[in-house]
Short mmCIF file of C-alpha atoms in Angstrom, two decimals:
data_model
loop_
_atom_site.label_atom_id
_atom_site.label_comp_id
_atom_site.label_asym_id
_atom_site.label_seq_id
_atom_site.Cartn_x
_atom_site.Cartn_y
_atom_site.Cartn_z
CA UNK A 89 -24.40 -5.86 -46.29
CA UNK A 90 -23.97 -8.07 -43.38
CA UNK A 91 -21.74 -6.44 -41.22
CA UNK A 92 -21.63 -2.76 -40.12
CA UNK A 93 -19.03 -0.80 -38.50
CA UNK A 94 -20.88 2.17 -36.79
CA UNK A 95 -17.63 4.35 -36.54
CA UNK A 96 -18.92 7.51 -38.20
CA UNK A 97 -15.47 8.05 -39.79
CA UNK A 98 -15.41 4.95 -41.63
CA UNK A 99 -19.05 4.44 -42.73
CA UNK A 100 -21.83 6.25 -44.76
CA UNK A 101 -23.52 8.82 -42.43
CA UNK A 102 -26.91 7.51 -42.83
CA UNK A 103 -25.96 4.03 -41.47
CA UNK A 104 -24.15 5.78 -38.66
CA UNK A 105 -27.27 8.11 -37.73
CA UNK A 106 -29.54 5.30 -38.05
CA UNK A 107 -27.85 3.19 -35.57
CA UNK A 108 -27.70 6.25 -33.31
CA UNK A 109 -31.63 7.08 -33.58
CA UNK A 110 -32.13 3.25 -32.89
CA UNK A 111 -29.83 3.17 -29.81
CA UNK A 112 -31.64 6.38 -28.64
CA UNK A 113 -34.92 5.02 -28.98
CA UNK A 114 -33.91 1.47 -27.12
CA UNK A 115 -32.63 3.68 -24.42
CA UNK A 116 -35.68 5.75 -23.92
CA UNK A 117 -37.87 2.51 -24.21
CA UNK A 118 -35.74 1.04 -21.45
CA UNK A 119 -36.22 4.03 -19.28
CA UNK A 120 -39.87 4.24 -19.78
CA UNK A 121 -40.64 0.45 -19.26
CA UNK A 122 -37.79 -0.49 -16.99
CA UNK A 123 -37.08 -3.58 -19.06
CA UNK A 124 -33.95 -5.46 -19.46
CA UNK A 125 -31.43 -5.35 -22.10
CA UNK A 126 -32.43 -8.72 -23.16
CA UNK A 127 -36.03 -7.84 -23.57
CA UNK A 128 -34.99 -5.21 -25.98
CA UNK A 129 -32.93 -7.55 -27.79
CA UNK A 130 -35.88 -10.04 -28.08
CA UNK A 131 -37.90 -7.04 -29.54
CA UNK A 132 -35.22 -6.12 -32.12
CA UNK A 133 -35.04 -9.73 -33.17
CA UNK A 134 -38.81 -9.88 -33.60
CA UNK A 135 -38.78 -6.80 -35.72
CA UNK A 136 -36.03 -8.29 -37.63
CA UNK A 137 -37.77 -11.54 -38.34
CA UNK A 138 -41.13 -9.55 -39.35
CA UNK A 139 -38.80 -7.45 -41.90
CA UNK A 140 -37.34 -10.85 -43.06
CA UNK A 141 -41.02 -12.17 -43.76
CA UNK A 142 -42.99 -9.53 -44.73
CA UNK A 143 -40.59 -6.95 -45.90
CA UNK A 144 -40.67 -3.29 -45.12
#
């Protein structure tokens, strides 16, 4: 799946709940570290690249 619609009325519950969980953790990270949104985006991109290279 390359595109996700995170409207819980249109998607599988696991995809929606995963999106909510990640977003909540990013908000907690932002509050704890006072980092910028762009820093969180870079972190998520780094995680994505790691998964692409090494798998889960």
